[in-house]
Structures are given as structure tokens and as C-alpha cells.
GROMACS .gro file of C-alpha atoms in nm:
model
  391
    1MET     CA    1   1.438   1.835  -5.161
    2SER     CA    2   1.505   2.103  -4.902
    3GLU     CA    3   1.668   2.442  -4.960
    4GLU     CA    4   2.010   2.287  -4.902
    5LYS     CA    5   1.985   2.149  -5.257
    6ILE     CA    6   1.926   2.498  -5.397
    7ASP     CA    7   2.252   2.518  -5.593
    8GLY     CA    8   2.182   2.200  -5.789
    9MET     CA    9   1.817   2.293  -5.837
   10PHE     CA   10   1.903   2.640  -5.963
   11ASP     CA   11   2.171   2.510  -6.200
   12LEU     CA   12   1.927   2.259  -6.352
   13ALA     CA   13   1.652   2.520  -6.391
   14ALA     CA   14   1.891   2.772  -6.544
   15TYR     CA   15   2.025   2.517  -6.792
   16ALA     CA   16   1.684   2.379  -6.889
   17PHE     CA   17   1.525   2.722  -6.943
   18ASN     CA   18   1.832   2.905  -7.080
   19ALA     CA   19   1.822   3.152  -6.792
   20ALA     CA   20   2.105   3.371  -6.671
   21ARG     CA   21   2.267   3.258  -6.346
   22THR     CA   22   2.247   3.591  -6.165
   23GLU     CA   23   2.224   3.636  -5.789
   24GLU     CA   24   1.900   3.829  -5.833
   25ARG     CA   25   1.745   3.540  -6.024
   26LYS     CA   26   1.875   3.291  -5.768
   27GLU     CA   27   1.716   3.485  -5.479
   28ARG     CA   28   1.387   3.485  -5.665
   29PHE     CA   29   1.422   3.110  -5.722
   30LYS     CA   30   1.491   3.058  -5.350
   31SER     CA   31   1.170   3.244  -5.268
   32ILE     CA   32   0.951   2.991  -5.444
   33VAL     CA   33   1.158   2.691  -5.336
   34ARG     CA   34   1.113   2.770  -4.967
   35HIS     CA   35   0.735   2.785  -5.014
   36SER     CA   36   0.710   2.465  -5.219
   37LEU     CA   37   0.745   2.089  -5.219
   38ASN     CA   38   1.050   2.020  -5.434
   39TYR     CA   39   1.084   1.681  -5.602
   40GLY     CA   40   1.411   1.556  -5.748
   41TYR     CA   41   1.518   1.248  -5.940
   42PHE     CA   42   1.881   1.143  -5.890
   43SER     CA   43   2.127   0.922  -6.071
   44GLU     CA   44   2.437   0.838  -5.868
   45ASP     CA   45   2.373   1.142  -5.643
   46VAL     CA   46   2.339   1.372  -5.946
   47LEU     CA   47   2.015   1.568  -5.971
   48THR     CA   48   1.886   1.484  -6.321
   49SER     CA   49   1.519   1.592  -6.312
   50GLN     CA   50   1.302   1.808  -6.088
   51VAL     CA   51   0.951   1.941  -6.033
   52ILE     CA   52   0.845   2.223  -5.801
   53CYS     CA   53   0.498   2.190  -5.648
   54THR     CA   54   0.367   2.503  -5.476
   55PRO     CA   55   0.057   2.485  -5.253
   56PHE     CA   56  -0.216   2.741  -5.323
   57LYS     CA   57  -0.585   2.788  -5.264
   58VAL     CA   58  -0.819   2.886  -5.546
   59ALA     CA   59  -1.158   3.058  -5.533
   60PHE     CA   60  -1.430   2.875  -5.721
   61HIS     CA   61  -1.785   3.013  -5.720
   62GLY     CA   62  -1.802   3.072  -5.346
   63ILE     CA   63  -1.584   2.786  -5.222
   64SER     CA   64  -1.210   2.730  -5.205
   65TYR     CA   65  -1.010   2.433  -5.324
   66GLN     CA   66  -0.657   2.328  -5.240
   67MET     CA   67  -0.448   2.355  -5.557
   68ALA     CA   68  -0.093   2.251  -5.640
   69GLY     CA   69   0.087   2.485  -5.880
   70ILE     CA   70   0.331   2.271  -6.079
   71GLY     CA   71   0.638   2.443  -6.221
   72CYS     CA   72   1.005   2.411  -6.311
   73VAL     CA   73   0.954   2.071  -6.475
   74SER     CA   74   1.305   2.014  -6.604
   75SER     CA   75   1.569   1.755  -6.689
   76TYR     CA   76   1.921   1.767  -6.822
   77PRO     CA   77   1.914   1.665  -7.191
   78GLU     CA   78   2.131   1.358  -7.144
   79TYR     CA   79   1.879   1.218  -6.893
   80ARG     CA   80   1.557   1.297  -7.080
   81GLY     CA   81   1.338   1.004  -7.177
   82GLN     CA   82   1.468   0.790  -6.890
   83GLY     CA   83   1.155   0.813  -6.674
   84GLY     CA   84   1.264   1.075  -6.422
   85ILE     CA   85   0.973   1.314  -6.474
   86SER     CA   86   0.719   1.029  -6.494
   87THR     CA   87   0.844   0.887  -6.166
   88ILE     CA   88   0.822   1.228  -5.999
   89MET     CA   89   0.473   1.300  -6.137
   90LYS     CA   90   0.340   0.965  -6.019
   91GLN     CA   91   0.483   1.013  -5.669
   92MET     CA   92   0.373   1.376  -5.648
   93LEU     CA   93   0.014   1.312  -5.760
   94THR     CA   94  -0.014   1.024  -5.514
   95GLU     CA   95   0.101   1.242  -5.225
   96LEU     CA   96  -0.127   1.528  -5.329
   97ALA     CA   97  -0.426   1.294  -5.331
   98GLU     CA   98  -0.330   1.153  -4.991
   99THR     CA   99  -0.330   1.506  -4.847
  100LYS     CA  100  -0.669   1.584  -5.009
  101VAL     CA  101  -0.544   1.844  -5.258
  102GLU     CA  102  -0.830   1.869  -5.505
  103LEU     CA  103  -0.667   2.043  -5.806
  104ALA     CA  104  -0.336   2.096  -5.981
  105TYR     CA  105  -0.245   2.357  -6.246
  106LEU     CA  106   0.060   2.389  -6.470
  107ALA     CA  107   0.192   2.582  -6.770
  108PRO     CA  108   0.271   2.325  -7.041
  109PHE     CA  109   0.559   2.325  -7.285
  110SER     CA  110   0.363   2.049  -7.461
  111TYR     CA  111  -0.008   1.980  -7.417
  112PRO     CA  112   0.017   1.614  -7.532
  113PHE     CA  113   0.304   1.552  -7.288
  114TYR     CA  114   0.099   1.656  -6.985
  115ARG     CA  115  -0.227   1.497  -7.099
  116LYS     CA  116  -0.077   1.158  -7.026
  117TYR     CA  117  -0.052   1.268  -6.660
  118GLY     CA  118  -0.420   1.362  -6.651
  119PHE     CA  119  -0.393   1.736  -6.725
  120GLU     CA  120  -0.608   1.920  -6.978
  121GLN     CA  121  -0.646   2.273  -7.110
  122VAL     CA  122  -0.887   2.475  -6.896
  123PHE     CA  123  -0.763   2.835  -6.926
  124GLU     CA  124  -0.723   3.073  -7.219
  125GLN     CA  125  -0.587   3.424  -7.255
  126ILE     CA  126  -0.661   3.711  -7.487
  127SER     CA  127  -0.404   3.976  -7.574
  128TYR     CA  128  -0.460   4.319  -7.723
  129THR     CA  129  -0.200   4.536  -7.895
  130VAL     CA  130  -0.331   4.885  -7.966
  131LYS     CA  131  -0.152   5.167  -8.147
  132ALA     CA  132  -0.120   5.473  -7.927
  133GLN     CA  133  -0.338   5.686  -8.154
  134ASP     CA  134  -0.616   5.424  -8.142
  135TRP     CA  135  -0.639   5.401  -7.763
  136PRO     CA  136  -0.984   5.523  -7.645
  137ASN     CA  137  -1.007   5.889  -7.553
  138VAL     CA  138  -1.204   5.891  -7.227
  139LYS     CA  139  -1.331   6.200  -7.049
  140ALA     CA  140  -1.213   6.278  -6.697
  141MET     CA  141  -1.412   6.128  -6.410
  142SER     CA  142  -1.450   6.228  -6.047
  143GLY     CA  143  -1.188   6.088  -5.813
  144LYS     CA  144  -0.817   6.071  -5.882
  145ILE     CA  145  -0.532   5.850  -5.998
  146LYS     CA  146  -0.221   5.828  -5.780
  147ARG     CA  147   0.112   5.677  -5.878
  148VAL     CA  148   0.241   5.493  -5.572
  149THR     CA  149   0.518   5.263  -5.453
  150TYR     CA  150   0.485   4.887  -5.432
  151GLU     CA  151   0.453   4.907  -5.054
  152GLU     CA  152   0.166   5.154  -5.087
  153ALA     CA  153  -0.005   4.952  -5.357
  154LYS     CA  154   0.016   4.591  -5.243
  155SER     CA  155  -0.265   4.576  -4.985
  156VAL     CA  156  -0.503   4.772  -5.210
  157CYS     CA  157  -0.425   4.551  -5.510
  158GLN     CA  158  -0.480   4.239  -5.302
  159HIS     CA  159  -0.814   4.363  -5.170
  160ILE     CA  160  -0.954   4.467  -5.509
  161TYR     CA  161  -0.821   4.153  -5.680
  162SER     CA  162  -1.006   3.930  -5.432
  163ASP     CA  163  -1.334   4.119  -5.494
  164LEU     CA  164  -1.331   4.089  -5.874
  165PRO     CA  165  -1.597   3.847  -6.008
  166ASN     CA  166  -1.359   3.699  -6.268
  167ASN     CA  167  -1.127   3.591  -5.986
  168GLN     CA  168  -1.395   3.364  -5.840
  169ARG     CA  169  -1.373   3.112  -6.125
  170GLY     CA  170  -1.061   2.914  -6.044
  171ALA     CA  171  -0.819   3.200  -5.972
  172VAL     CA  172  -0.547   3.187  -5.708
  173ILE     CA  173  -0.625   3.323  -5.363
  174ARG     CA  174  -0.302   3.517  -5.332
  175ASP     CA  175  -0.096   3.504  -5.015
  176ALA     CA  176   0.130   3.802  -4.941
  177TRP     CA  177   0.448   3.612  -5.032
  178TRP     CA  178   0.307   3.513  -5.371
  179PHE     CA  179   0.197   3.867  -5.457
  180ASN     CA  180   0.546   3.987  -5.367
  181TYR     CA  181   0.702   3.709  -5.576
  182THR     CA  182   0.479   3.797  -5.874
  183PHE     CA  183   0.501   4.177  -5.868
  184GLY     CA  184   0.730   4.302  -5.592
  185LEU     CA  185   1.063   4.163  -5.708
  186ASP     CA  186   1.072   4.335  -6.048
  187ASP     CA  187   1.183   4.698  -6.018
  188LYS     CA  188   1.043   4.767  -6.368
  189ASN     CA  189   0.689   4.737  -6.233
  190GLN     CA  190   0.506   5.061  -6.162
  191PHE     CA  191   0.182   5.102  -5.968
  192ALA     CA  192  -0.115   5.337  -5.983
  193LEU     CA  193  -0.434   5.346  -5.776
  194TYR     CA  194  -0.771   5.506  -5.844
  195GLU     CA  195  -0.958   5.660  -5.550
  196ASP     CA  196  -1.316   5.785  -5.570
  197GLU     CA  197  -1.421   6.129  -5.449
  198LEU     CA  198  -1.440   5.996  -5.090
  199GLY     CA  199  -1.084   5.865  -5.106
  200ASN     CA  200  -1.181   5.496  -5.128
  201PRO     CA  201  -0.956   5.282  -5.353
  202GLN     CA  202  -1.165   5.135  -5.635
  203GLY     CA  203  -0.907   5.036  -5.894
  204TYR     CA  204  -0.540   4.954  -5.951
  205LEU     CA  205  -0.293   4.929  -6.236
  206ILE     CA  206   0.040   4.745  -6.248
  207TYR     CA  207   0.238   4.838  -6.558
  208GLN     CA  208   0.572   4.876  -6.731
  209SER     CA  209   0.642   5.162  -6.967
  210SER     CA  210   0.897   5.217  -7.242
  211ALA     CA  211   0.915   5.420  -7.562
  212GLU     CA  212   0.820   5.112  -7.761
  213ARG     CA  213   0.538   4.969  -7.549
  214PHE     CA  214   0.320   5.039  -7.246
  215VAL     CA  215   0.246   4.698  -7.093
  216ILE     CA  216  -0.050   4.652  -6.859
  217LYS     CA  217   0.077   4.375  -6.634
  218GLU     CA  218  -0.251   4.363  -6.442
  219TRP     CA  219  -0.545   4.588  -6.366
  220GLY     CA  220  -0.857   4.565  -6.158
  221TYR     CA  221  -1.156   4.793  -6.114
  222LEU     CA  222  -1.470   4.776  -5.902
  223THR     CA  223  -1.667   5.062  -6.061
  224LYS     CA  224  -1.728   5.226  -6.397
  225SER     CA  225  -1.546   5.539  -6.279
  226ALA     CA  226  -1.243   5.330  -6.181
  227PHE     CA  227  -1.236   5.162  -6.523
  228GLN     CA  228  -1.267   5.486  -6.717
  229SER     CA  229  -1.008   5.662  -6.502
  230LEU     CA  230  -0.755   5.382  -6.554
  231VAL     CA  231  -0.820   5.385  -6.930
  232ARG     CA  232  -0.767   5.762  -6.933
  233PHE     CA  233  -0.447   5.734  -6.730
  234ILE     CA  234  -0.307   5.470  -6.965
  235GLY     CA  235  -0.403   5.679  -7.267
  236SER     CA  236  -0.217   5.978  -7.126
  237HIS     CA  237   0.104   5.788  -7.214
  238ASN     CA  238   0.031   5.802  -7.588
  239GLY     CA  239   0.306   6.058  -7.631
  240SER     CA  240   0.570   5.842  -7.461
  241SER     CA  241   0.481   5.491  -7.583
  242ARG     CA  242   0.417   5.377  -7.940
  243GLU     CA  243   0.162   5.110  -7.848
  244PHE     CA  244  -0.031   4.963  -7.555
  245HIS     CA  245  -0.041   4.594  -7.469
  246LEU     CA  246  -0.280   4.401  -7.242
  247GLU     CA  247  -0.302   4.026  -7.180
  248ILE     CA  248  -0.581   3.890  -6.959
  249GLY     CA  249  -0.783   3.576  -6.901
  250PHE     CA  250  -1.034   3.510  -7.179
  251ASP     CA  251  -1.391   3.465  -7.062
  252GLY     CA  252  -1.547   3.435  -7.406
  253THR     CA  253  -1.581   3.808  -7.475
  254ASN     CA  254  -1.345   4.079  -7.596
  255LEU     CA  255  -1.319   4.455  -7.541
  256SER     CA  256  -1.245   4.565  -7.897
  257TYR     CA  257  -1.599   4.695  -7.948
  258LEU     CA  258  -1.530   4.968  -7.691
  259MET     CA  259  -1.268   5.125  -7.916
  260SER     CA  260  -1.331   5.382  -8.187
  261SER     CA  261  -1.111   5.173  -8.417
  262PRO     CA  262  -1.192   4.812  -8.324
  263LEU     CA  263  -0.947   4.667  -8.580
  264VAL     CA  264  -0.689   4.610  -8.308
  265GLU     CA  265  -0.451   4.318  -8.297
  266MET     CA  266  -0.612   4.048  -8.081
  267ASN     CA  267  -0.494   3.696  -8.013
  268ILE     CA  268  -0.665   3.421  -7.815
  269THR     CA  269  -0.416   3.162  -7.694
  270SER     CA  270  -0.426   2.845  -7.492
  271PHE     CA  271  -0.292   2.901  -7.143
  272MET     CA  272  -0.265   2.682  -6.836
  273MET     CA  273  -0.374   2.322  -6.796
  274GLY     CA  274  -0.554   2.182  -6.495
  275ARG     CA  275  -0.631   1.850  -6.338
  276ILE     CA  276  -0.872   1.716  -6.078
  277VAL     CA  277  -0.637   1.535  -5.839
  278ASP     CA  278  -0.886   1.414  -5.576
  279LEU     CA  279  -1.217   1.351  -5.753
  280GLU     CA  280  -1.401   1.253  -5.437
  281GLY     CA  281  -1.294   1.568  -5.253
  282PHE     CA  282  -1.353   1.792  -5.554
  283LEU     CA  283  -1.709   1.677  -5.623
  284GLY     CA  284  -1.792   1.653  -5.252
  285LYS     CA  285  -1.736   2.032  -5.221
  286TYR     CA  286  -1.856   2.132  -5.567
  287PRO     CA  287  -2.109   2.423  -5.566
  288PHE     CA  288  -2.386   2.256  -5.764
  289VAL     CA  289  -2.680   2.472  -5.877
  290LYS     CA  290  -3.016   2.417  -5.709
  291GLY     CA  291  -3.258   2.182  -5.886
  292ASN     CA  292  -3.421   1.843  -5.853
  293GLU     CA  293  -3.268   1.569  -5.643
  294GLU     CA  294  -3.065   1.362  -5.886
  295THR     CA  295  -2.817   1.077  -5.901
  296TYR     CA  296  -2.547   1.034  -6.165
  297ILE     CA  297  -2.321   0.738  -6.228
  298LEU     CA  298  -1.975   0.840  -6.349
  299LYS     CA  299  -1.732   0.595  -6.510
  300VAL     CA  300  -1.387   0.752  -6.480
  301GLU     CA  301  -1.054   0.667  -6.641
  302ASP     CA  302  -0.737   0.803  -6.477
  303GLU     CA  303  -0.412   0.624  -6.557
  304TYR     CA  304  -0.199   0.830  -6.316
  305GLY     CA  305  -0.466   0.851  -6.045
  306GLN     CA  306  -0.588   0.502  -5.973
  307TRP     CA  307  -0.778   0.636  -5.669
  308ASN     CA  308  -1.005   0.821  -5.915
  309GLU     CA  309  -1.046   0.535  -6.160
  310GLY     CA  310  -1.368   0.337  -6.140
  311ILE     CA  311  -1.742   0.389  -6.116
  312TRP     CA  312  -1.881   0.658  -5.887
  313GLU     CA  313  -2.227   0.740  -5.763
  314LEU     CA  314  -2.282   1.115  -5.739
  315CYS     CA  315  -2.595   1.233  -5.554
  316VAL     CA  316  -2.699   1.599  -5.571
  317THR     CA  317  -2.977   1.733  -5.347
  318LYS     CA  318  -3.230   2.003  -5.434
  319SER     CA  319  -3.017   2.260  -5.252
  320GLY     CA  320  -2.701   2.165  -5.445
  321GLN     CA  321  -2.533   1.963  -5.170
  322SER     CA  322  -2.351   1.657  -5.299
  323SER     CA  323  -2.226   1.321  -5.183
  324ILE     CA  324  -2.012   1.081  -5.380
  325ARG     CA  325  -1.894   0.724  -5.330
  326LYS     CA  326  -1.703   0.472  -5.535
  327LEU     CA  327  -1.902   0.159  -5.614
  328GLU     CA  328  -1.701  -0.144  -5.509
  329GLN     CA  329  -1.954  -0.380  -5.664
  330ILE     CA  330  -2.119  -0.286  -5.992
  331PRO     CA  331  -2.488  -0.380  -6.021
  332GLU     CA  332  -2.538  -0.631  -6.303
  333SER     CA  333  -2.835  -0.433  -6.425
  334LEU     CA  334  -2.626  -0.115  -6.476
  335ARG     CA  335  -2.584  -0.047  -6.846
  336GLU     CA  336  -2.318   0.167  -7.016
  337ASP     CA  337  -2.581   0.409  -7.148
  338GLU     CA  338  -2.695   0.477  -6.790
  339MET     CA  339  -2.355   0.619  -6.702
  340ILE     CA  340  -2.153   0.927  -6.794
  341VAL     CA  341  -1.823   0.792  -6.924
  342SER     CA  342  -1.508   1.005  -6.935
  343THR     CA  343  -1.142   1.050  -6.861
  344ILE     CA  344  -1.025   1.268  -6.573
  345GLN     CA  345  -0.904   1.522  -6.831
  346ILE     CA  346  -1.251   1.575  -6.979
  347LEU     CA  347  -1.419   1.577  -6.638
  348THR     CA  348  -1.181   1.857  -6.541
  349GLN     CA  349  -1.295   2.063  -6.841
  350LEU     CA  350  -1.660   1.985  -6.765
  351PHE     CA  351  -1.671   2.065  -6.394
  352MET     CA  352  -1.437   2.364  -6.417
  353GLY     CA  353  -1.677   2.521  -6.669
  354TYR     CA  354  -1.440   2.529  -6.966
  355ARG     CA  355  -1.682   2.330  -7.185
  356THR     CA  356  -2.040   2.205  -7.146
  357GLY     CA  357  -2.126   1.838  -7.128
  358SER     CA  358  -2.343   1.861  -7.440
  359GLU     CA  359  -2.054   2.013  -7.635
  360LEU     CA  360  -1.809   1.750  -7.512
  361ARG     CA  361  -2.052   1.472  -7.600
  362PHE     CA  362  -2.110   1.612  -7.951
  363TYR     CA  363  -1.735   1.599  -8.023
  364GLY     CA  364  -1.698   1.249  -7.881
  365LYS     CA  365  -1.506   1.353  -7.570
  366LEU     CA  366  -1.779   1.247  -7.324
  367GLY     CA  367  -1.983   0.928  -7.342
  368GLY     CA  368  -2.322   0.840  -7.202
  369ASN     CA  369  -2.689   0.915  -7.218
  370GLU     CA  370  -2.764   1.254  -7.375
  371GLU     CA  371  -3.046   1.334  -7.132
  372LEU     CA  372  -2.826   1.256  -6.833
  373ILE     CA  373  -2.552   1.483  -6.964
  374GLN     CA  374  -2.798   1.765  -7.032
  375SER     CA  375  -2.939   1.722  -6.683
  376LEU     CA  376  -2.591   1.743  -6.530
  377ASP     CA  377  -2.516   2.053  -6.739
  378GLN     CA  378  -2.805   2.231  -6.568
  379ARG     CA  379  -2.650   2.169  -6.225
  380LEU     CA  380  -2.301   2.296  -6.305
  381VAL     CA  381  -2.176   2.649  -6.239
  382LYS     CA  382  -2.146   2.872  -6.545
  383GLY     CA  383  -1.862   3.089  -6.670
  384LYS     CA  384  -1.527   2.998  -6.823
  385PRO     CA  385  -1.248   2.965  -6.567
  386ILE     CA  386  -1.008   3.257  -6.541
  387LEU     CA  387  -0.648   3.254  -6.416
  388ALA     CA  388  -0.416   3.553  -6.394
  389ASP     CA  389  -0.117   3.382  -6.234
  390TYR     CA  390   0.163   3.178  -6.386
  391PHE     CA  391   0.399   2.923  -6.230
   0.00000   0.00000   0.00000
């Protein structure tokens, strides 16, 4: 659907998500529609279901993948269960694969619902809620904090964000329009930058502040001084806010041990799901770790991606270069225990780094020879995937 369908699209989204039909909200909705592929399902010229598919790139351990951000999955209640969303998802995934888009992410309202389309949990978040009096008291560092406007902050935030190690593990490579959509359209957002003693920006903070809560929407820091200065700046609001709140991607560690009173409220929650859309393209670019020259046979199930389904031969060189091909004829001598057997959902968790092959095999999620799986584990990049964006 093009932007000429915006009224019907906006009405459906507003109804499905109980959102106010304000002009401000509609302009924001238009912003993402004009940058996306917009799929609709119609009954007698009435828009009954829709999905918005926004093209992104993501950074993954030194390479970039094409990624489709799936959002606004919605139907009117009287048309739910009639196949509209399934029809859209099948068509959309087919077209994404044809255009060599390797990945897709989405925020699920139901994990089981999206698993049937090949998606699986790959991201988690951790949130901290800290009483004002328990926020760390940090001594002043060299350099300075400046409160700035959005226009002054945006290029610095973008630059620092792209240099952060955590944002190299599946995070969005943010275009200017997306950063503006995420942070620039909300006048409640405030911005602060940290500059070192030479005037070089080394950290940023995007926040909202009220008497009840100081919310860290996002922060980034390249140095210890930047981190400590941002912590000190946040803490200076302990007289105007009752508590501080931070929610970030969970990489397996938490920051509570840095606090004098580590009994803070922390919650680890499931976040976005992901899916390998084009297995051949994904593994052909994958940044395998150096090692011995090895060959793996993968038996893949993918109900909504028949192009992925089948038996694949994956060859990895000593330098980590890979080649992959689907076997049209299966050698009679090939046994099941000589293959790694999985669904596309579990392969997504494995190759994205969310879980190890040995762990997945132990819990019955991954089949095949234990030595083969351990060998493949040694060639995969390490570190849980991190995602800061939402769509």
C-alpha cells in the first residue's frame, strides 16, 4: 500500500492498539509509512489486516546484514482468525527472500503466534529502578557535561552509538530519518553531551525527567570519564526526581554491583524476536572465527520459508570464509547423526549468538552429532545479541 491509503492504515492501527487519533500521532505514523513496505489484506475493498515492513541494516561483528523491521501487525477484531495476517506474512517473507534480505526482527504480542512464522526470541532487556538516595555518588571528572538541543545532539549521538561495541551484535545501523523518528519527534526528550578536556564528545544521554521518575531513554559512552560524568549528571537530579529508571539490552551481566546499595529493583525480560529470512545469504556472509577447514551438513525445517528448507552443505575455510549450497540429491550414505538438524527458529538463536549449540542440543532444541555441534560452536562469534531499537 502507498501513502494514499494512510487514512485507512492509521484508523486500523489506532483501533488495534487503542491509540489516540491525534494529528501529531498521524504525522509520526506517516513518517514510518513513507519509509516502509506496507502490506494490506482487503475484504470487499475494506482494509482488514496490515503489516508494516521497514528496511534497515544491522551491524553484526564487522559485517552488515539487510534486516526487515516488522511492525504494526494488526487486524480488526471481526476479521481476526480469517487468514489475513498469515497471507501477508507468507507473501512478505517470500518477497524479502527474493530481494536477499537476510534477517527480520519484530516485537511480539505473542511468542507462540510468531514462532509459527519462523521467528524466535533472540534479544533480552534488563531494567533498573533505583531510589534517588541509592544512586551512586561519583566524584567530578575532567571535561564537562552540556545540555543541548536535539539538533545539536543528533550527529554526536549517532557517531558515538555506531562506535559502541554492544551495537555491533545485531543492532540497527541508524539512518538519520530513523533517529529522528525514534528521538526527535517527542518534545519530552532532553539531551546532554559529555566532552573531554579537549572538547571532544565522548558520551551522550537522552532522558526524560519528572518529579516521580528520571528515565534514561538511552546513553552511550566511549571512556571511563564519560561514563562517570554521565552517572554524576544523572545523580544531580536526586532532589527533583524520586527514582531513576534505565532499560537497556541484556548481555548477560548487570550493573548492580557498582552501586553502594546493590539491592535495586532489576528485571530481565524477553524482548524482540528475530528470524533468518535468507539462510544462504546469511551464512554466506557470516563472520566465522578462524580455525580448521571444516564442512557441516545442516538439515533445516522452515514451514514459511520453503527456500530454506532442505539439506545444506556449509564449508568454512581456515580464515573463516564460508560457502553454502543446497544439496539437490542426498547421498545414500549420509546418516542423520552426521548432520546438524534444526528448525530455522533454533538456527537463528544459534548463529545470532543467543544460545550455544551445546546448550540447545542439551535441551533437545538441536539435533545431531555432539562433536559436530561442539566444533561448530568454536567457529561462531561470541556475545549475546543486543538491540536498542523498537518497531
